[in-house]
Short mmCIF file of C-alpha atoms in Angstrom, two decimals:
data_model
loop_
_atom_site.label_atom_id
_atom_site.label_comp_id
_atom_site.label_asym_id
_atom_site.label_seq_id
_atom_site.Cartn_x
_atom_site.Cartn_y
_atom_site.Cartn_z
CA MET A 1 7.65 -5.36 15.92
CA SER A 2 8.00 -3.84 19.23
CA VAL A 3 6.46 -4.40 22.84
CA GLN A 4 6.94 -0.75 23.82
CA TYR A 5 6.11 2.59 22.15
CA SER A 6 8.86 4.51 20.62
CA PRO A 7 8.31 7.23 17.94
CA VAL A 8 10.63 5.50 15.24
CA LYS A 9 11.70 1.85 15.51
CA TRP A 10 15.13 2.78 14.03
CA ASN A 11 17.25 0.23 12.31
CA HIS A 12 20.09 0.35 9.80
CA ASN A 13 17.70 -0.12 6.87
CA LYS A 14 15.39 2.58 7.89
CA ARG A 15 18.22 5.09 8.50
CA VAL A 16 19.68 4.19 4.89
CA TYR A 17 16.20 4.54 3.55
CA ASP A 18 15.73 8.00 5.25
CA ILE A 19 19.08 9.30 4.23
CA VAL A 20 18.45 8.29 0.56
CA MET A 21 14.97 9.84 0.80
CA ALA A 22 16.25 13.13 2.42
CA LEU A 23 19.03 13.35 -0.22
CA GLY A 24 16.56 12.79 -3.16
CA ILE A 25 14.14 15.42 -1.84
CA GLY A 26 16.81 17.93 -1.05
CA GLY A 27 18.67 17.20 -4.29
CA TYR A 28 15.35 17.71 -6.27
CA LEU A 29 14.36 20.94 -4.69
CA ALA A 30 17.92 22.57 -5.13
CA ILE A 31 17.98 21.51 -8.67
CA PHE A 32 14.63 22.65 -9.35
CA PHE A 33 15.27 25.98 -7.75
CA LEU A 34 18.38 26.49 -9.61
CA VAL A 35 17.08 25.47 -13.00
CA GLY A 36 13.84 27.49 -12.17
CA LYS A 37 15.92 30.66 -11.83
CA LEU A 38 17.23 30.35 -15.42
CA VAL A 39 13.87 29.39 -16.84
CA TRP A 40 11.29 31.39 -14.99
CA PRO A 41 12.40 35.05 -14.26
CA GLY A 42 10.41 36.08 -11.32
CA SER A 43 10.36 35.93 -7.63
CA ASP A 44 12.18 33.19 -5.60
CA GLU A 45 9.19 32.39 -3.71
CA ILE A 46 7.19 31.41 -6.77
CA ILE A 47 10.07 29.24 -8.01
CA LEU A 48 10.33 27.55 -4.44
CA LEU A 49 6.50 27.23 -4.33
CA ARG A 50 6.65 25.05 -7.61
CA ALA A 51 9.67 23.18 -6.59
CA LEU A 52 7.85 22.13 -3.29
CA GLY A 53 4.65 21.49 -4.95
CA THR A 54 6.03 19.34 -7.69
CA CYS A 55 8.16 17.53 -5.36
CA ALA A 56 5.34 16.56 -3.09
CA PHE A 57 3.48 15.33 -6.04
CA LEU A 58 6.33 13.48 -7.47
CA VAL A 59 6.86 11.65 -4.19
CA LEU A 60 3.14 10.92 -4.01
CA HIS A 61 3.48 9.21 -7.30
CA VAL A 62 6.35 7.14 -6.08
CA VAL A 63 4.40 6.18 -2.91
CA LEU A 64 1.48 5.17 -4.99
CA CYS A 65 3.62 3.06 -7.42
CA ILE A 66 5.59 1.17 -4.84
CA GLY A 67 2.78 -0.99 -3.68
CA PRO A 68 1.76 -2.39 -6.96
CA LEU A 69 5.35 -2.67 -8.19
CA ALA A 70 6.17 -4.76 -5.24
CA ARG A 71 3.23 -7.12 -5.96
CA LEU A 72 4.51 -7.39 -9.60
CA ASP A 73 8.23 -7.79 -8.92
CA SER A 74 9.53 -8.85 -5.45
CA ARG A 75 12.68 -6.89 -6.17
CA PHE A 76 10.71 -3.70 -5.14
CA LEU A 77 9.98 -4.90 -1.74
CA PRO A 78 12.78 -3.04 -0.16
CA LEU A 79 11.15 0.22 -1.21
CA LEU A 80 7.88 -0.87 0.47
CA TYR A 81 9.58 -1.70 3.74
CA ASN A 82 9.70 2.00 4.98
CA ARG A 83 7.06 3.66 2.74
CA ARG A 84 5.36 5.19 5.46
CA HIS A 85 8.30 7.48 6.05
CA LEU A 86 7.92 8.50 2.43
CA GLY A 87 4.18 9.23 3.09
CA VAL A 88 5.03 11.43 5.96
CA ALA A 89 7.70 13.13 3.82
CA THR A 90 5.11 13.82 1.23
CA PHE A 91 2.73 15.45 3.73
CA LEU A 92 5.76 17.78 5.15
CA VAL A 93 6.75 18.89 1.80
CA GLY A 94 3.20 19.51 0.63
CA LEU A 95 2.56 21.34 4.02
CA ALA A 96 5.52 23.68 3.01
CA HIS A 97 4.04 24.22 -0.33
CA GLY A 98 0.47 25.05 1.10
CA ALA A 99 2.03 27.26 3.84
CA LEU A 100 4.23 29.17 1.53
CA ALA A 101 1.30 29.59 -1.06
CA THR A 102 -1.07 30.76 1.65
CA GLY A 103 1.43 33.16 3.09
CA TYR A 104 2.44 34.51 -0.41
CA TYR A 105 -0.79 34.82 -1.95
CA HIS A 106 -3.18 35.47 1.04
CA GLY A 107 -0.74 36.74 3.93
CA PHE A 108 -0.53 40.50 2.90
CA GLY A 109 -4.34 41.49 3.43
CA ASN A 110 -6.52 42.39 6.46
CA VAL A 111 -8.34 39.00 6.26
CA ASN A 112 -7.07 35.90 8.02
CA PRO A 113 -4.81 34.01 5.29
CA LEU A 114 -6.71 30.67 5.89
CA LEU A 115 -10.17 32.61 5.52
CA SER A 116 -8.96 34.28 2.39
CA LEU A 117 -7.72 31.09 0.87
CA LEU A 118 -10.97 29.34 1.34
CA GLY A 119 -13.32 32.21 1.11
CA THR A 120 -12.23 34.62 -1.34
CA ASN A 121 -12.80 32.66 -4.72
CA THR A 122 -16.18 30.64 -4.37
CA ALA A 123 -16.61 30.14 -8.13
CA TYR A 124 -17.16 26.48 -7.74
CA THR A 125 -19.41 26.38 -10.89
CA SER A 126 -16.76 27.77 -13.14
CA LEU A 127 -14.08 25.43 -14.68
CA ALA A 128 -11.65 28.20 -15.51
CA ALA A 129 -11.85 29.88 -12.33
CA PHE A 130 -12.29 27.00 -9.95
CA PRO A 131 -10.87 27.67 -6.56
CA PHE A 132 -8.24 24.73 -6.83
CA GLU A 133 -6.71 25.89 -3.53
CA THR A 134 -9.75 24.13 -1.76
CA LEU A 135 -8.88 20.78 -3.50
CA GLY A 136 -5.16 20.98 -2.32
CA ALA A 137 -6.26 21.94 1.04
CA ILE A 138 -8.67 18.92 1.48
CA ALA A 139 -5.78 16.67 0.11
CA LEU A 140 -3.24 18.04 2.63
CA LEU A 141 -5.79 17.42 5.52
CA ILE A 142 -6.24 13.76 4.38
CA LEU A 143 -2.39 13.49 4.21
CA PHE A 144 -2.13 15.05 7.63
CA VAL A 145 -4.45 12.59 9.16
CA MET A 146 -2.60 9.69 7.43
CA ALA A 147 0.71 10.99 8.69
CA ALA A 148 -0.46 11.62 12.13
CA THR A 149 -1.73 7.97 12.51
CA SER A 150 1.00 6.29 10.58
CA HIS A 151 2.63 4.87 13.70
CA ASP A 152 1.88 1.30 14.64
CA PHE A 153 0.36 2.57 17.98
CA TRP A 154 -2.58 3.91 16.00
CA GLN A 155 -2.94 0.92 14.00
CA LYS A 156 -3.16 -1.23 17.04
CA ASN A 157 -5.68 1.01 18.77
CA LEU A 158 -7.96 1.61 15.61
CA SER A 159 -7.66 -1.92 14.44
CA PRO A 160 -5.94 -2.96 11.33
CA SER A 161 -9.21 -2.81 9.27
CA VAL A 162 -10.14 0.68 10.35
CA TRP A 163 -6.51 1.75 9.92
CA LYS A 164 -6.13 0.35 6.57
CA GLY A 165 -9.51 1.94 5.41
CA LEU A 166 -8.33 5.30 6.76
CA HIS A 167 -5.09 5.08 4.82
CA MET A 168 -6.90 3.92 1.66
CA LEU A 169 -8.05 7.56 1.55
CA VAL A 170 -4.66 8.38 -0.09
CA TYR A 171 -6.32 7.44 -3.51
CA PRO A 172 -9.15 10.17 -3.25
CA ALA A 173 -6.39 12.60 -1.95
CA TYR A 174 -4.38 11.85 -5.03
CA ALA A 175 -7.57 12.34 -7.23
CA LEU A 176 -7.91 15.66 -5.53
CA LEU A 177 -4.31 16.59 -6.16
CA VAL A 178 -4.54 15.72 -9.75
CA MET A 179 -7.42 18.17 -10.11
CA HIS A 180 -5.64 20.68 -7.98
CA VAL A 181 -2.69 20.58 -10.28
CA ALA A 182 -4.93 20.55 -13.52
CA LEU A 183 -7.13 23.46 -12.59
CA GLY A 184 -4.22 25.47 -10.91
CA ALA A 185 -0.71 25.15 -12.37
CA LEU A 186 -1.94 24.01 -15.70
CA HIS A 187 -4.44 26.86 -15.89
CA ALA A 188 -1.50 29.36 -15.01
CA GLU A 189 0.70 27.89 -17.53
CA PRO A 190 -1.34 25.83 -20.19
CA ASN A 191 1.57 24.19 -21.68
CA PRO A 192 1.16 20.83 -23.34
CA LEU A 193 4.33 19.53 -21.89
CA TYR A 194 3.10 19.94 -18.47
CA LEU A 195 -0.16 18.43 -19.33
CA GLY A 196 1.77 15.45 -20.88
CA ILE A 197 3.96 14.85 -17.79
CA LEU A 198 0.91 14.94 -15.60
CA ALA A 199 -1.03 12.51 -17.92
CA ILE A 200 2.00 10.22 -17.87
CA GLY A 201 2.00 10.16 -14.01
CA VAL A 202 -1.66 9.36 -13.69
CA THR A 203 -1.58 6.72 -16.49
CA LEU A 204 1.33 5.14 -14.53
CA VAL A 205 -0.34 5.02 -11.17
CA VAL A 206 -3.66 3.92 -12.71
CA GLY A 207 -2.17 1.45 -14.97
CA LEU A 208 0.14 -0.06 -12.22
CA GLN A 209 -3.00 -0.45 -10.03
CA PHE A 210 -4.92 -2.27 -12.67
CA ALA A 211 -2.17 -4.64 -13.79
CA THR A 212 -1.61 -5.54 -10.18
CA GLY A 213 -5.39 -5.99 -9.84
CA PHE A 214 -5.51 -8.06 -12.99
CA LYS A 215 -2.62 -10.32 -11.88
CA GLU A 216 -4.37 -10.80 -8.50
CA TYR A 217 -7.71 -11.66 -10.22
CA LEU A 218 -5.99 -14.37 -12.50
CA ARG A 219 -4.24 -15.73 -9.40
CA ASP A 220 -7.59 -16.04 -7.65
CA ARG A 221 -8.81 -17.97 -10.57
CA SER A 222 -5.77 -20.02 -11.00
CA PRO A 223 -6.45 -23.86 -11.16
CA SER A 224 -4.51 -24.58 -7.84
CA PRO A 225 -7.40 -25.18 -5.80
CA ILE A 226 -9.20 -28.54 -6.55
CA THR A 227 -12.58 -27.17 -5.21
CA SER A 228 -14.62 -24.38 -6.87
CA GLU A 229 -17.10 -24.27 -4.07
CA PRO A 230 -16.72 -22.11 -0.87
CA MET A 231 -15.99 -24.42 1.92
CA ARG A 232 -18.36 -24.70 4.90
CA GLU A 233 -17.35 -23.92 8.34
CA ASP A 234 -18.46 -27.51 9.50
CA ALA A 235 -16.04 -29.03 7.22
CA THR A 236 -14.92 -32.59 8.15
CA ASP A 237 -12.15 -35.01 7.27
CA GLU A 238 -13.88 -35.55 3.99
CA SER A 239 -13.11 -32.00 3.13
CA TRP A 240 -9.40 -32.48 2.52
CA ILE A 241 -8.20 -31.01 -0.71
CA ASP A 242 -5.27 -31.58 -2.62
CA VAL A 243 -3.21 -28.53 -3.24
CA CYS A 244 0.25 -29.32 -4.51
CA GLY A 245 3.05 -31.64 -4.54
CA VAL A 246 5.47 -31.34 -1.55
CA ASP A 247 8.30 -30.81 -4.23
CA GLU A 248 6.61 -27.64 -5.52
CA ILE A 249 7.37 -25.79 -2.09
CA PRO A 250 11.02 -24.63 -1.86
CA ASN A 251 12.58 -25.36 1.54
CA ASN A 252 11.79 -22.43 3.95
CA ARG A 253 9.25 -20.93 1.49
CA ALA A 254 5.62 -21.36 0.81
CA LYS A 255 3.16 -22.04 -1.89
CA VAL A 256 0.13 -19.74 -1.89
CA VAL A 257 -3.17 -21.55 -2.72
CA CYS A 258 -6.48 -19.83 -3.59
CA VAL A 259 -9.63 -21.36 -2.74
CA ALA A 260 -12.84 -20.04 -3.90
CA GLY A 261 -14.51 -17.70 -1.50
CA CYS A 262 -11.83 -18.05 1.12
CA GLU A 263 -8.51 -16.22 2.04
CA ARG A 264 -5.62 -17.33 0.49
CA ILE A 265 -3.41 -20.03 2.36
CA ALA A 266 0.31 -20.26 2.59
CA ILE A 267 1.70 -23.48 2.91
CA PHE A 268 5.25 -23.63 4.27
CA ARG A 269 7.92 -26.17 4.09
CA TYR A 270 10.70 -26.16 6.76
CA ASP A 271 12.62 -28.53 8.77
CA GLY A 272 11.07 -31.55 6.95
CA LYS A 273 7.58 -30.54 7.72
CA ILE A 274 4.65 -28.76 6.28
CA SER A 275 2.39 -26.12 8.03
CA ALA A 276 -0.48 -23.99 6.38
CA VAL A 277 -1.39 -20.69 7.94
CA THR A 278 -3.28 -17.70 6.31
CA ASN A 279 -1.57 -15.65 3.71
CA VAL A 280 -2.55 -12.41 5.53
CA CYS A 281 -0.17 -10.81 7.90
CA ALA A 282 -1.91 -9.41 11.05
CA HIS A 283 0.09 -6.17 10.73
CA GLN A 284 -0.71 -4.56 7.38
CA ARG A 285 -2.29 -7.63 5.46
CA GLY A 286 0.96 -8.36 3.87
CA PRO A 287 1.52 -11.57 1.79
CA LEU A 288 3.02 -13.94 4.26
CA GLY A 289 3.37 -16.64 1.54
CA GLU A 290 5.72 -14.67 -0.35
CA GLY A 291 8.02 -14.47 3.01
CA LYS A 292 10.65 -16.95 4.17
CA VAL A 293 10.94 -19.09 7.36
CA ILE A 294 13.87 -17.40 9.00
CA ASP A 295 15.07 -18.71 12.44
CA GLY A 296 12.10 -20.90 12.64
CA CYS A 297 9.60 -18.09 12.18
CA ILE A 298 7.56 -17.17 9.19
CA THR A 299 8.70 -13.69 8.27
CA CYS A 300 6.42 -11.26 6.43
CA PRO A 301 8.09 -9.82 3.38
CA TRP A 302 6.63 -6.30 3.84
CA HIS A 303 7.86 -5.41 7.53
CA GLY A 304 9.37 -8.54 9.07
CA TRP A 305 6.46 -9.46 11.51
CA GLU A 306 7.07 -13.07 12.45
CA TYR A 307 4.85 -15.98 13.32
CA ARG A 308 5.67 -19.53 14.23
CA PRO A 309 4.53 -21.90 11.37
CA HIS A 310 2.82 -24.60 13.69
CA ASN A 311 0.47 -22.41 15.76
CA GLY A 312 0.54 -18.95 13.98
CA GLN A 313 1.84 -17.26 17.21
CA SER A 314 4.51 -14.52 17.19
CA PRO A 315 7.39 -15.44 19.53
CA PRO A 316 7.26 -14.07 23.02
CA PRO A 317 7.13 -11.29 24.07
CA PHE A 318 4.96 -10.49 21.00
CA ASN A 319 1.21 -11.72 21.10
CA GLU A 320 0.17 -11.26 17.40
CA ARG A 321 -1.75 -14.30 15.99
CA ILE A 322 -2.87 -15.40 12.55
CA ALA A 323 -5.13 -18.27 11.48
CA THR A 324 -3.80 -21.66 11.04
CA TYR A 325 -5.14 -24.66 8.93
CA ARG A 326 -4.95 -28.44 9.04
CA ALA A 327 -2.44 -29.93 6.56
CA ARG A 328 -1.32 -33.40 5.73
CA VAL A 329 0.91 -35.17 3.22
CA VAL A 330 -0.32 -37.99 1.31
CA ASN A 331 1.54 -39.91 -1.33
CA GLY A 332 3.93 -36.76 -1.66
CA ARG A 333 0.87 -34.48 -2.04
CA VAL A 334 -0.01 -31.74 0.38
CA GLN A 335 -3.68 -31.62 1.41
CA VAL A 336 -5.43 -28.91 3.61
CA ILE A 337 -8.91 -28.37 5.05
CA PRO A 338 -9.32 -24.97 3.94
CA VAL A 339 -11.22 -23.78 6.85
CA PRO A 340 -9.35 -21.46 9.02
CA LEU A 341 -8.79 -22.38 12.67
CA PRO A 342 -9.00 -19.54 15.35
CA PRO A 343 -5.85 -17.37 15.15
CA GLY A 344 -2.93 -18.99 17.22
CA THR A 345 -4.38 -22.52 16.97
CA PRO A 346 -1.71 -24.94 17.30
CA VAL A 347 -1.77 -27.67 14.60
CA GLU A 348 0.58 -30.68 14.53
CA PRO A 349 2.88 -30.02 11.29
CA ALA A 350 2.76 -32.73 8.61
CA CYS A 351 6.02 -34.66 8.25
CA ILE A 352 7.27 -35.03 4.78
CA GLU A 353 9.29 -38.12 5.60
CA GLU A 354 6.47 -39.89 6.79
CA VAL A 355 4.39 -40.56 3.70
CA GLN A 356 0.84 -41.63 4.45
CA HIS A 357 -0.86 -43.91 1.96
CA VAL A 358 -4.63 -43.76 1.92
CA ALA A 359 -6.44 -46.35 0.13
CA MET B 1 -4.36 -8.56 1.25
CA THR B 2 -7.64 -9.95 2.37
CA VAL B 3 -10.24 -10.92 -0.32
CA ARG B 4 -12.47 -7.98 0.80
CA HIS B 5 -9.49 -5.53 0.42
CA ARG B 6 -8.90 -6.79 -2.95
CA ARG B 7 -12.37 -6.48 -4.13
CA TRP B 8 -12.45 -2.92 -2.53
CA HIS B 9 -9.41 -1.97 -4.23
CA PHE B 10 -10.54 -3.24 -7.46
CA TRP B 11 -13.89 -1.20 -7.70
CA MET B 12 -12.22 1.87 -6.17
CA TRP B 13 -9.73 1.94 -8.83
CA LEU B 14 -12.39 1.01 -11.64
CA VAL B 15 -14.38 4.29 -10.54
CA LEU B 16 -11.43 6.49 -9.58
CA GLY B 17 -9.17 5.79 -12.45
CA PRO B 18 -11.55 6.93 -15.29
CA VAL B 19 -12.95 9.92 -13.05
CA VAL B 20 -9.44 11.17 -12.79
CA LEU B 21 -8.66 10.64 -16.28
CA ILE B 22 -11.80 12.12 -17.56
CA GLY B 23 -11.65 15.04 -15.16
CA LEU B 24 -8.16 15.78 -16.44
CA ILE B 25 -9.39 15.90 -20.02
CA ILE B 26 -12.53 18.08 -19.17
CA SER B 27 -10.40 20.35 -17.25
CA TRP B 28 -7.77 20.76 -19.79
CA LYS B 29 -10.43 21.38 -22.56
CA GLY B 30 -12.20 23.91 -20.29
CA ILE B 31 -9.17 25.96 -19.59
CA ALA B 32 -7.15 25.57 -22.78
CA PRO B 33 -6.90 28.73 -24.85
#
């Protein structure tokens, strides 16, 4: 979080992340180039072209796998923390690949290289001669838009929903790149080994996304909510639902409950109190209920955005707010009214010690 | 993720996943010698 614009909000973790990323990309390119010199006798430009192309594609796979991996296992969360830098790196390496390819194959004629790239081959109805370069160019354009709007400045001005929708374009871009590789590189060298590597990559990405989706689906249908009917907005005191025992919530942690037709609710236990807030972070929709209470604030596990449990407001000077819920403790059980209050609404926390007995 | 986001994600992958895999198979069969 930051109250003023800065190109990159550096901290120790981000520096380490970026150094490892730069070393990984640099090491891959160097090793690929050296091995390529031994395997493929030919021009250095073509080997470099392949090194850059495979590197960008590989990093994109890593980017797409980090999200579902972090949802399946919290040990992958540190990779998610600075994923946008990995995304920007994907674009830059892909741009280098595109620029080199355009210059090498289209830069020596009388026609403008870009016009030559997009206009020379128009055999869109032929599978064997399909202009695969166009697919790569469209994907690169999408990655450019994403890289250019990756800063929180854009997220704030576009609104989180629009920004998230824009950045979901990474999946169509991935599909375009798979076809770019299938119709380009695999056409030039139809080696079953290369097809196998590509198929493994695609299966991994698609499989992880489906595995995560299935896990979330099961969680939404888990028996934690007592009600199976969506709650109405005019819910009253009669609408309290029992969600869990106090002992089920670790100290300074939360239990996430799912109510049919509603957003998930994160019920935090801290300082002998219980507070309920939405499970959705205002930043990038991160799962707040998987975070901790640190220094009195709920801290999102994705990017560290903070909110006070009793009112869903970020500590000054920040002004982000999330929805809160009414919660109480009855006979050692936590009950909530699963109707969200306006973001930032203060709610008196339920005291664990003061056990209420309801007849 | 919000409920809407999860639904959107699910349906997108339900369409995109098979499209990419089938596209890969067709393109391979079309260009393989």
